[in-house]
XYZ file of C-alpha atoms in Angstrom:
609
model
C 16.054 -17.188 -5.554
C 15.445 -13.610 -4.529
C 13.849 -13.062 -1.113
C 10.393 -11.579 -0.903
C 11.787 -8.423 0.694
C 13.875 -7.900 -2.431
C 10.899 -8.504 -4.715
C 8.223 -6.616 -2.787
C 8.953 -3.129 -1.590
C 6.827 -0.729 0.383
C 5.255 2.044 -1.635
C 4.462 4.167 1.434
C 1.581 6.497 2.155
C 2.250 10.150 3.017
C 2.156 10.531 6.792
C 0.790 13.399 8.812
C 4.093 14.018 10.566
C 6.829 14.579 8.007
C 9.773 12.228 8.018
C 13.131 13.398 6.837
C 13.822 11.790 3.440
C 16.387 9.045 3.744
C 16.487 8.089 0.084
C 15.695 9.383 -3.333
C 11.909 9.865 -3.600
C 12.039 8.333 -7.038
C 13.060 5.058 -5.428
C 10.183 4.908 -2.945
C 7.753 3.266 -5.355
C 9.491 0.316 -6.984
C 7.936 -1.951 -9.555
C 8.447 -5.648 -9.077
C 11.124 -7.032 -11.350
C 10.959 -10.743 -11.951
C 12.543 -12.883 -14.648
C 10.313 -15.077 -16.718
C 10.868 -18.221 -14.692
C 9.937 -16.459 -11.435
C 6.728 -14.908 -12.708
C 3.452 -16.132 -11.168
C 1.283 -18.219 -13.438
C -1.008 -15.393 -14.422
C 1.968 -13.632 -16.010
C 3.382 -16.713 -17.721
C 3.104 -16.680 -21.526
C 0.249 -18.836 -22.828
C 1.497 -22.083 -24.405
C -0.455 -22.740 -27.609
C -1.375 -26.022 -29.224
C 0.507 -27.035 -32.339
C -2.432 -26.020 -34.491
C -2.437 -22.480 -33.304
C 1.178 -22.102 -32.340
C 1.935 -19.787 -35.279
C 0.089 -16.684 -36.414
C -2.142 -17.141 -39.463
C -0.534 -16.269 -42.802
C -1.217 -12.790 -44.027
C -4.078 -12.348 -46.443
C -3.566 -10.850 -49.809
C -4.992 -7.589 -48.571
C -2.554 -7.390 -45.703
C -0.311 -4.407 -45.679
C 3.352 -5.257 -45.636
C 3.861 -2.830 -42.773
C 1.555 -4.759 -40.400
C 3.214 -6.104 -37.226
C 3.139 -9.749 -36.259
C 4.180 -11.680 -33.219
C 3.443 -10.956 -29.548
C 1.823 -7.684 -28.621
C 4.249 -5.077 -27.276
C 4.187 -4.345 -23.546
C 1.677 -1.730 -22.477
C 2.676 1.873 -22.800
C 3.398 3.544 -19.455
C 0.750 6.138 -20.105
C -1.810 3.576 -21.183
C -2.554 2.352 -17.650
C -2.076 -0.908 -15.754
C -2.754 -4.485 -16.723
C -6.087 -6.177 -16.146
C -5.018 -6.961 -12.592
C -4.422 -3.265 -12.025
C -0.768 -3.315 -11.034
C 2.891 -2.835 -11.844
C 2.856 -0.945 -15.135
C 3.877 2.653 -15.360
C 4.723 4.228 -12.017
C 5.074 1.007 -10.058
C 1.833 1.249 -8.039
C -1.582 -0.153 -8.732
C -4.457 1.947 -10.001
C -6.214 1.454 -6.676
C -3.164 2.533 -4.692
C -2.873 5.611 -6.893
C -6.506 6.492 -6.167
C -5.973 5.987 -2.437
C -2.984 8.332 -2.501
C -5.019 10.832 -4.511
C -7.752 10.592 -1.890
C -5.282 11.305 0.919
C -4.053 14.377 -0.960
C -7.628 15.471 -1.728
C -10.371 13.789 0.364
C -13.025 15.088 -2.026
C -11.720 12.671 -4.682
C -13.934 9.670 -5.394
C -12.137 6.347 -5.011
C -12.736 3.286 -7.157
C -12.145 0.143 -5.102
C -11.729 -3.367 -6.404
C -11.518 -5.094 -3.047
C -13.219 -8.436 -3.140
C -13.184 -8.341 -6.925
C -16.096 -5.908 -7.145
C -15.409 -2.481 -8.585
C -17.286 0.396 -6.979
C -16.932 4.142 -6.770
C -16.569 5.196 -3.143
C -18.073 8.605 -2.677
C -17.261 10.257 0.625
C -20.966 10.076 1.510
C -21.059 6.339 0.719
C -18.395 5.409 3.277
C -20.790 4.018 5.859
C -21.087 0.876 7.973
C -22.133 -1.186 4.940
C -19.087 -0.065 2.957
C -16.868 -0.838 5.942
C -18.253 -4.371 6.276
C -17.474 -5.099 2.622
C -14.015 -3.558 2.921
C -13.306 -5.466 6.137
C -14.421 -8.759 4.594
C -12.185 -8.224 1.579
C -9.318 -7.305 3.913
C -9.719 -10.527 5.901
C -9.828 -12.545 2.660
C -6.568 -10.959 1.518
C -4.905 -11.830 4.837
C -6.108 -15.435 4.651
C -5.143 -15.838 1.008
C -1.657 -14.474 1.591
C -1.131 -16.696 4.650
C -2.320 -19.738 2.702
C -0.012 -19.103 -0.258
C 2.953 -18.309 1.990
C 2.481 -21.590 3.822
C 2.063 -23.549 0.602
C 4.946 -21.949 -1.309
C 7.297 -20.867 1.463
C 10.402 -21.377 -0.682
C 8.944 -19.788 -3.813
C 8.208 -16.080 -3.193
C 7.083 -15.577 -6.772
C 4.095 -17.820 -6.075
C 2.698 -15.529 -3.367
C 3.950 -12.105 -4.440
C 0.616 -11.248 -6.068
C -1.280 -11.951 -2.866
C 1.214 -9.749 -1.036
C 0.483 -6.865 -3.377
C -3.247 -7.421 -2.905
C -2.834 -7.403 0.867
C -0.780 -4.229 0.696
C -3.550 -2.510 -1.277
C -6.154 -3.731 1.205
C -4.153 -2.271 4.103
C -3.881 1.101 2.415
C -7.612 1.110 1.678
C -8.271 1.116 5.437
C -6.549 4.484 5.759
C -9.682 5.992 4.196
C -11.508 5.265 7.453
C -9.420 7.952 9.188
C -11.670 10.557 7.553
C -14.744 8.860 9.061
C -14.057 8.361 12.787
C -17.727 7.479 13.292
C -16.748 4.098 11.811
C -14.078 3.434 14.475
C -16.415 1.462 16.791
C -17.442 -0.726 13.829
C -13.784 -1.170 12.869
C -13.163 -2.492 16.373
C -16.332 -4.604 16.550
C -15.667 -6.333 13.219
C -12.201 -7.365 14.399
C -10.551 -5.439 11.602
C -8.491 -3.325 14.010
C -7.149 -6.471 15.663
C -6.334 -8.030 12.281
C -4.526 -4.867 11.243
C -2.460 -4.960 14.428
C -1.611 -8.634 13.849
C 0.091 -7.702 10.573
C 2.917 -6.116 12.562
C 4.193 -9.688 12.901
C 4.033 -10.334 9.143
C 7.148 -11.908 7.680
C 7.386 -9.152 5.093
C 8.539 -6.061 6.956
C 7.080 -3.847 4.229
C 3.611 -5.195 5.034
C 4.248 -4.619 8.756
C 5.414 -1.050 8.114
C 2.330 -0.310 6.037
C 0.108 -1.670 8.812
C 1.864 0.537 11.388
C 1.496 3.570 9.159
C -2.229 3.037 8.689
C -2.709 2.492 12.444
C -0.954 5.809 12.988
C -3.241 7.482 10.452
C -6.297 6.161 12.264
C -5.149 7.100 15.774
C -3.751 10.531 14.914
C -6.914 11.921 13.331
C -6.117 15.575 13.987
C -6.005 16.435 10.278
C -9.632 15.492 9.682
C -12.452 18.012 9.509
C -14.326 16.157 12.254
C -11.843 14.528 14.668
C -12.925 11.430 16.539
C -14.751 11.868 19.802
C -13.146 10.381 22.884
C -15.566 7.432 22.771
C -14.887 6.731 19.077
C -11.126 7.015 19.454
C -11.092 4.937 22.622
C -13.059 2.115 20.944
C -10.344 1.832 18.312
C -7.437 2.231 20.752
C -8.818 -0.384 23.155
C -9.281 -2.886 20.310
C -5.677 -2.374 19.207
C -4.326 -2.735 22.745
C -6.375 -5.887 23.317
C -4.717 -7.293 20.199
C -1.335 -6.814 21.964
C -0.334 -3.796 19.913
C 2.345 -2.804 22.430
C 4.004 -6.214 22.403
C 3.869 -6.290 18.620
C 5.415 -2.811 18.426
C 8.269 -3.908 20.689
C 8.963 -6.893 18.427
C 8.582 -4.641 15.387
C 11.252 -2.273 16.716
C 13.551 -5.200 17.416
C 13.539 -6.603 13.893
C 13.872 -3.373 11.910
C 17.258 -2.235 10.671
C 17.232 1.546 10.637
C 19.853 1.618 7.927
C 17.062 0.597 5.543
C 13.865 0.831 7.627
C 14.200 4.174 9.425
C 10.783 5.143 8.094
C 9.225 2.067 9.704
C 10.671 2.970 13.113
C 9.470 6.537 12.690
C 5.877 5.513 11.969
C 5.870 3.088 14.908
C 6.995 5.896 17.220
C 4.162 7.962 15.763
C 1.686 5.295 16.906
C 3.047 5.529 20.462
C 2.803 9.314 20.404
C -0.809 9.151 19.210
C -1.704 6.700 21.987
C 0.005 8.592 24.812
C -0.895 12.135 23.824
C -4.644 11.470 23.703
C -5.138 9.493 26.922
C -3.190 9.598 30.189
C -4.700 6.214 31.088
C -3.291 4.634 27.926
C 0.003 6.459 28.484
C 0.155 4.717 31.848
C -0.484 1.382 30.113
C 2.364 2.099 27.691
C 4.629 3.106 30.577
C 3.900 -0.207 32.313
C 5.379 -2.131 29.370
C 8.919 -2.511 30.693
C 10.402 -3.908 27.472
C 8.971 -1.092 25.384
C 10.149 1.662 27.746
C 13.623 0.166 27.918
C 13.776 0.115 24.114
C 12.770 3.797 24.001
C 15.496 4.702 26.485
C 18.121 2.696 24.611
C 17.057 4.267 21.311
C 17.269 7.757 22.800
C 20.727 6.911 24.167
C 22.155 5.480 20.921
C 25.264 7.390 19.868
C 24.611 9.342 16.676
C 26.152 12.326 14.972
C 24.175 14.204 13.930
C 21.166 13.353 16.068
C 18.606 11.619 13.876
C 14.902 12.286 13.810
C 14.164 8.874 15.331
C 16.526 9.464 18.250
C 14.819 12.773 18.967
C 11.404 11.151 18.588
C 12.241 8.382 21.080
C 13.278 10.991 23.663
C 10.041 12.865 22.995
C 7.945 9.747 23.678
C 9.781 9.233 26.990
C 9.028 12.854 27.919
C 5.340 12.396 27.034
C 5.146 9.276 29.192
C 6.459 10.966 32.328
C 4.373 14.086 31.732
C 1.232 11.984 31.560
C 1.358 9.944 34.742
C 2.955 9.929 38.221
C 3.012 6.135 37.983
C 5.164 6.369 34.855
C 7.563 8.708 36.637
C 7.949 6.228 39.472
C 8.453 3.338 37.044
C 11.176 5.173 35.128
C 12.916 5.992 38.383
C 12.714 2.302 39.279
C 14.572 1.198 36.144
C 17.369 3.771 36.642
C 16.174 5.976 33.806
C 17.346 9.031 35.781
C 20.960 7.893 35.537
C 20.591 7.220 31.798
C 18.970 10.593 31.140
C 21.584 12.452 33.205
C 24.333 10.905 31.090
C 22.538 12.148 27.970
C 22.134 15.627 29.478
C 25.808 15.746 30.473
C 26.763 15.954 26.784
C 25.535 19.570 26.819
C 27.587 20.701 29.796
C 30.025 22.556 27.560
C 28.582 22.031 24.086
C 25.470 23.619 22.618
C 23.333 21.837 20.026
C 22.573 23.616 16.787
C 19.638 25.938 17.304
C 16.381 25.006 15.661
C 17.438 21.467 14.757
C 16.538 17.974 15.930
C 19.350 18.007 18.484
C 18.066 21.087 20.297
C 14.623 19.510 20.568
C 16.272 16.280 21.686
C 18.118 18.078 24.493
C 14.908 19.759 25.633
C 13.086 16.417 25.713
C 15.848 14.827 27.791
C 15.644 17.633 30.364
C 11.838 17.550 30.317
C 11.860 13.818 31.069
C 14.295 14.375 33.945
C 12.354 17.327 35.344
C 9.089 15.394 35.454
C 10.711 12.304 36.946
C 12.305 14.185 39.866
C 8.898 15.517 40.874
C 8.395 12.130 42.522
C 10.277 11.157 45.719
C 11.720 8.093 43.982
C 13.044 10.334 41.221
C 14.631 12.745 43.716
C 16.418 9.878 45.451
C 17.810 8.556 42.178
C 18.764 12.107 41.196
C 20.961 12.490 44.273
C 22.461 9.000 43.888
C 23.372 9.659 40.244
C 25.079 12.976 41.153
C 22.450 15.012 39.376
C 22.862 17.930 41.763
C 26.570 18.216 40.977
C 25.908 18.037 37.236
C 23.305 20.813 37.387
C 25.625 23.081 39.397
C 28.403 22.545 36.864
C 26.007 23.405 34.054
C 25.023 26.622 35.826
C 28.683 27.637 35.641
C 29.674 26.302 32.220
C 26.668 25.623 29.999
C 24.948 28.165 27.784
C 21.869 26.868 26.036
C 21.334 24.125 28.638
C 21.671 26.450 31.670
C 17.948 27.382 32.034
C 16.943 23.724 31.669
C 19.480 22.649 34.316
C 18.247 25.331 36.732
C 14.614 24.298 36.197
C 15.576 20.666 36.834
C 17.285 21.623 40.110
C 14.227 23.691 41.130
C 11.876 20.724 40.686
C 14.257 18.410 42.531
C 14.625 20.791 45.520
C 10.918 21.491 46.047
C 8.195 19.399 47.610
C 8.081 17.661 50.965
C 9.689 14.663 52.595
C 13.172 13.347 53.138
C 13.950 12.921 49.419
C 13.526 16.642 48.696
C 15.452 17.508 51.877
C 18.325 15.314 50.685
C 18.486 17.311 47.445
C 18.664 20.608 49.375
C 21.367 19.249 51.655
C 23.383 18.051 48.668
C 23.154 21.516 47.055
C 24.891 23.069 50.089
C 27.440 20.252 50.416
C 28.358 20.552 46.720
C 29.059 24.281 47.042
C 25.857 25.295 45.322
C 25.119 28.334 47.517
C 27.848 30.405 45.893
C 26.736 29.340 42.421
C 23.067 30.098 43.061
C 23.558 33.455 44.787
C 26.100 34.609 42.197
C 23.586 33.839 39.478
C 20.826 35.500 41.527
C 22.765 38.752 41.868
C 23.696 38.763 38.169
C 20.020 38.745 37.260
C 19.653 42.339 38.489
C 21.624 43.369 35.400
C 18.887 44.211 32.885
C 20.923 42.837 29.969
C 21.348 39.481 31.695
C 17.961 39.333 33.426
C 15.877 36.296 32.551
C 12.594 36.134 34.521
C 12.496 32.345 34.236
C 15.965 32.020 35.749
C 15.052 34.355 38.593
C 11.867 32.451 39.391
C 13.686 29.105 39.504
C 16.422 30.462 41.795
C 13.784 31.860 44.124
C 11.998 28.502 44.087
C 15.191 26.655 45.057
C 15.922 29.080 47.921
C 12.364 28.727 49.253
C 12.686 24.952 49.124
C 15.959 25.032 51.045
C 14.550 27.252 53.806
C 11.558 24.953 54.099
C 13.383 21.620 54.086
C 16.826 22.079 55.638
C 16.797 20.863 59.222
C 16.685 23.491 61.974
C 20.122 24.354 63.410
C 21.818 22.149 60.805
C 25.095 23.467 59.337
C 23.464 23.592 55.892
C 20.620 25.810 57.136
C 22.936 28.126 59.019
C 25.136 28.550 55.930
C 22.072 29.332 53.810
C 20.772 31.991 56.236
C 24.258 33.517 56.435
C 24.188 34.195 52.691
C 21.267 36.592 53.167
C 23.159 38.444 55.920
C 26.599 38.845 54.342
C 27.761 42.039 52.642
C 25.295 44.212 54.527
C 22.242 42.145 53.515
C 22.782 42.728 49.789
C 20.920 39.523 48.840
C 18.035 40.464 51.115
C 17.939 43.921 49.557
C 17.868 42.354 46.094
C 15.001 40.112 47.186
C 12.888 43.038 48.446
C 13.502 45.031 45.254
C 12.507 42.005 43.234
C 9.346 41.715 45.302
C 8.482 45.313 44.500
C 8.789 44.614 40.752
C 6.515 41.591 40.883
C 4.034 43.309 43.193
C 3.695 46.166 40.686
C 2.993 43.721 37.856
C 0.423 41.773 39.835
C -1.255 44.992 40.976
C -1.562 46.144 37.363
C -3.197 42.814 36.482
C -5.569 43.175 39.455
C -6.630 46.629 38.286
C -7.330 45.327 34.786
C -9.392 42.467 36.216
C -11.347 44.874 38.444
C -12.195 46.955 35.385
C -13.422 43.841 33.552
C -15.615 42.863 36.507
C -17.626 46.049 36.373
C -21.060 45.424 34.937
C -20.690 41.635 35.041
C -23.205 39.393 36.727
C -22.158 36.979 39.459
C -22.484 34.047 37.058
C -20.270 35.765 34.486
C -17.667 36.473 37.149
C -17.651 32.832 38.217
C -17.142 31.786 34.607
C -14.162 34.134 34.234
C -12.530 33.210 37.576
C -10.159 30.684 36.048
C -9.043 33.006 33.257
C -8.434 35.840 35.708
C -6.352 33.617 37.977
C -4.237 32.586 34.988
C -3.815 36.266 34.132
C -2.476 36.949 37.636
C -0.105 33.990 37.418
C 1.231 35.283 34.100
C 1.877 38.628 35.784
C 4.096 36.913 38.387
C 1.781 35.984 41.276
C 3.526 32.682 42.025
C 6.972 34.267 42.160
C 5.639 37.075 44.396
C 4.195 34.510 46.806
C 7.460 32.544 46.853
C 9.510 35.678 47.593
C 7.182 36.592 50.462
C 7.607 33.112 51.955
C 11.420 33.545 51.868
C 11.155 36.967 53.509
C 8.845 35.500 56.167
C 11.415 32.782 56.941
C 14.164 35.396 57.301
C 12.002 37.528 59.616
C 11.180 34.479 61.738
C 14.787 33.251 62.082
C 17.070 36.289 62.145
C 16.485 39.493 64.106
C 18.904 41.517 62.004
C 17.270 40.335 58.780
C 13.804 41.155 60.207
C 14.886 44.730 60.980
C 16.471 45.192 57.534
C 13.404 43.830 55.716
C 11.057 46.139 57.584
C 13.239 49.123 56.688
C 13.349 48.146 53.020
C 9.579 47.669 52.920
C 8.990 51.048 54.592
C 11.031 52.730 51.846
C 8.311 51.554 49.451
C 5.388 52.416 51.768
C 4.821 48.767 52.636
C 4.853 46.752 55.863
C 5.066 43.115 56.894
C 1.254 43.166 56.785
C 1.593 43.107 52.992
C 3.629 39.920 53.278
C 1.010 38.464 55.585
C -1.754 39.248 53.074
C 0.062 37.342 50.328
C 0.634 34.323 52.572
C -3.016 34.293 53.697
C -4.061 34.296 50.033
C -1.905 31.204 49.533
C -3.561 29.560 52.524
C -6.992 30.100 50.979
C -5.999 28.228 47.825
C -4.376 25.157 49.421
C -5.855 21.717 48.876
C -5.741 20.240 52.368
C -6.813 16.768 51.237
C -3.254 15.705 50.415
C -0.388 15.224 52.879
C 1.683 17.839 51.077
C -1.204 20.302 51.268
C -1.561 19.769 55.015
C 2.183 20.239 55.508
C 2.165 23.452 53.445
C -0.824 24.796 55.375
C 0.951 24.197 58.695
C 4.125 25.928 57.462
C 2.338 29.021 56.099
C 0.146 29.354 59.189
C 3.251 29.365 61.382
C 5.005 31.966 59.221
C 1.950 34.220 59.187
C 2.105 34.490 63.003
C 5.559 36.100 62.765
C 4.294 38.829 60.404
C 2.726 41.244 62.870
């Protein structure tokens, strides 16, 4: 006998995030095809008594052209049967109305849940409507479970209840347009029941449940998105129902050869959970089995890169962006080594621009960059030869070169022994030549990339801060600024002049905006003005001045050269001191890193007299 998965197929509801079609759209909605002996009883032909087994004889007035015998099957355009299903397009009348509602929310929907037909006007979707819908939903779950248990070996006996349950699941998607009902959805237990369907034996039912959960959580297409309290009530109810564990099992039993859409919608649920709440993202990141599945899915060999592979990498990137705890956890399960192997594929090969693979590569580097912000990530980065890989990419890669340089910048900055180990490894691996060659090339206007310049400057500042005094690595780094008649130092001062001019222009614009403003208005605009200065290059200017201050403090020849170069532009070391003092004013001294930075800048400022 045919399995239920062969008989019952998912009809699918359009999702908010588009999935690449993996089959002919005409095959998405499939009508159930059963032979006469497999049909449920309601579809069995009625057996008549002997007395009425044959049609009555025609009367004398009967026209010879009249038809006798069984009535013909309904015309496709005539509608569905009395149960409302499986004639015509292969979906029930109710499902059709639900899909129409999703396409046009102003459409009224006629529901038959619970056996009572009613027109659902958008204004009528209130707590009372939800209670009736939830009750009908629970009845459909119970009825289907009962029939499955009673007729486990006869799918035809419970296929009708499966179709009813499927319609009841889709009806809940209407709630996504009324997020004010989310707390009631959680309180009634409907959210938990919906999550429990991820374990349903019929994967089509499970996929539909996942899709509706995604619709409810990702409510950004509604006119009135859910408030944080409304959304959190729903999310907490789903998590309490072990949604994460159910998703992990769901991923494990799906075959992407036929159920790629199911995997895609499940990833969409994770994205909706993590993107809205960093606290929930941390909860997701704590699920070791789920994170390991995401990493393995992102690492699966595919050509070309599929949408699901890219999506898995994106979820990993979201997790590490959301929480320091997640970054430490990923470092603890050797995710850095896995991600570096994925990044290594782009050492000499570029992905196609604008496609899933380019976005995939960016997500892999983003996940790495966030992870190495933590000391544990830096340590794993050095152990997995991440420094060497980045330096090779700076020589050989094209599209991946800026991402590799940014990754190295994040790894080489910060405080502590882990960051110092990265800086030491850069020198040991011959990275000084690579970095300074790239730095000097940036003065060519055709090759100049401000982002590349800023990352190189950040790496150099980190090395001067972290390399041990009198160590061979520090001496070699300082020597680079001295060689060839201080050409790198000269380049640094010229670069400072460019950024100082841009920041000064931003300061003048801000001063003009301040005129006529009250003190309260100025306070309100302070954040926007600071962002405007950062966009003009304030951070890079401050980093360059810190490097110049280190050179002045450690090398007499460099100090003399810098003062001469500054004088050529009518500036003095007092200008460097002013920039460093501005940095001191903005430091958060509550953290250990802030205290360490304050001590370093205060010491450098004393040399700038």
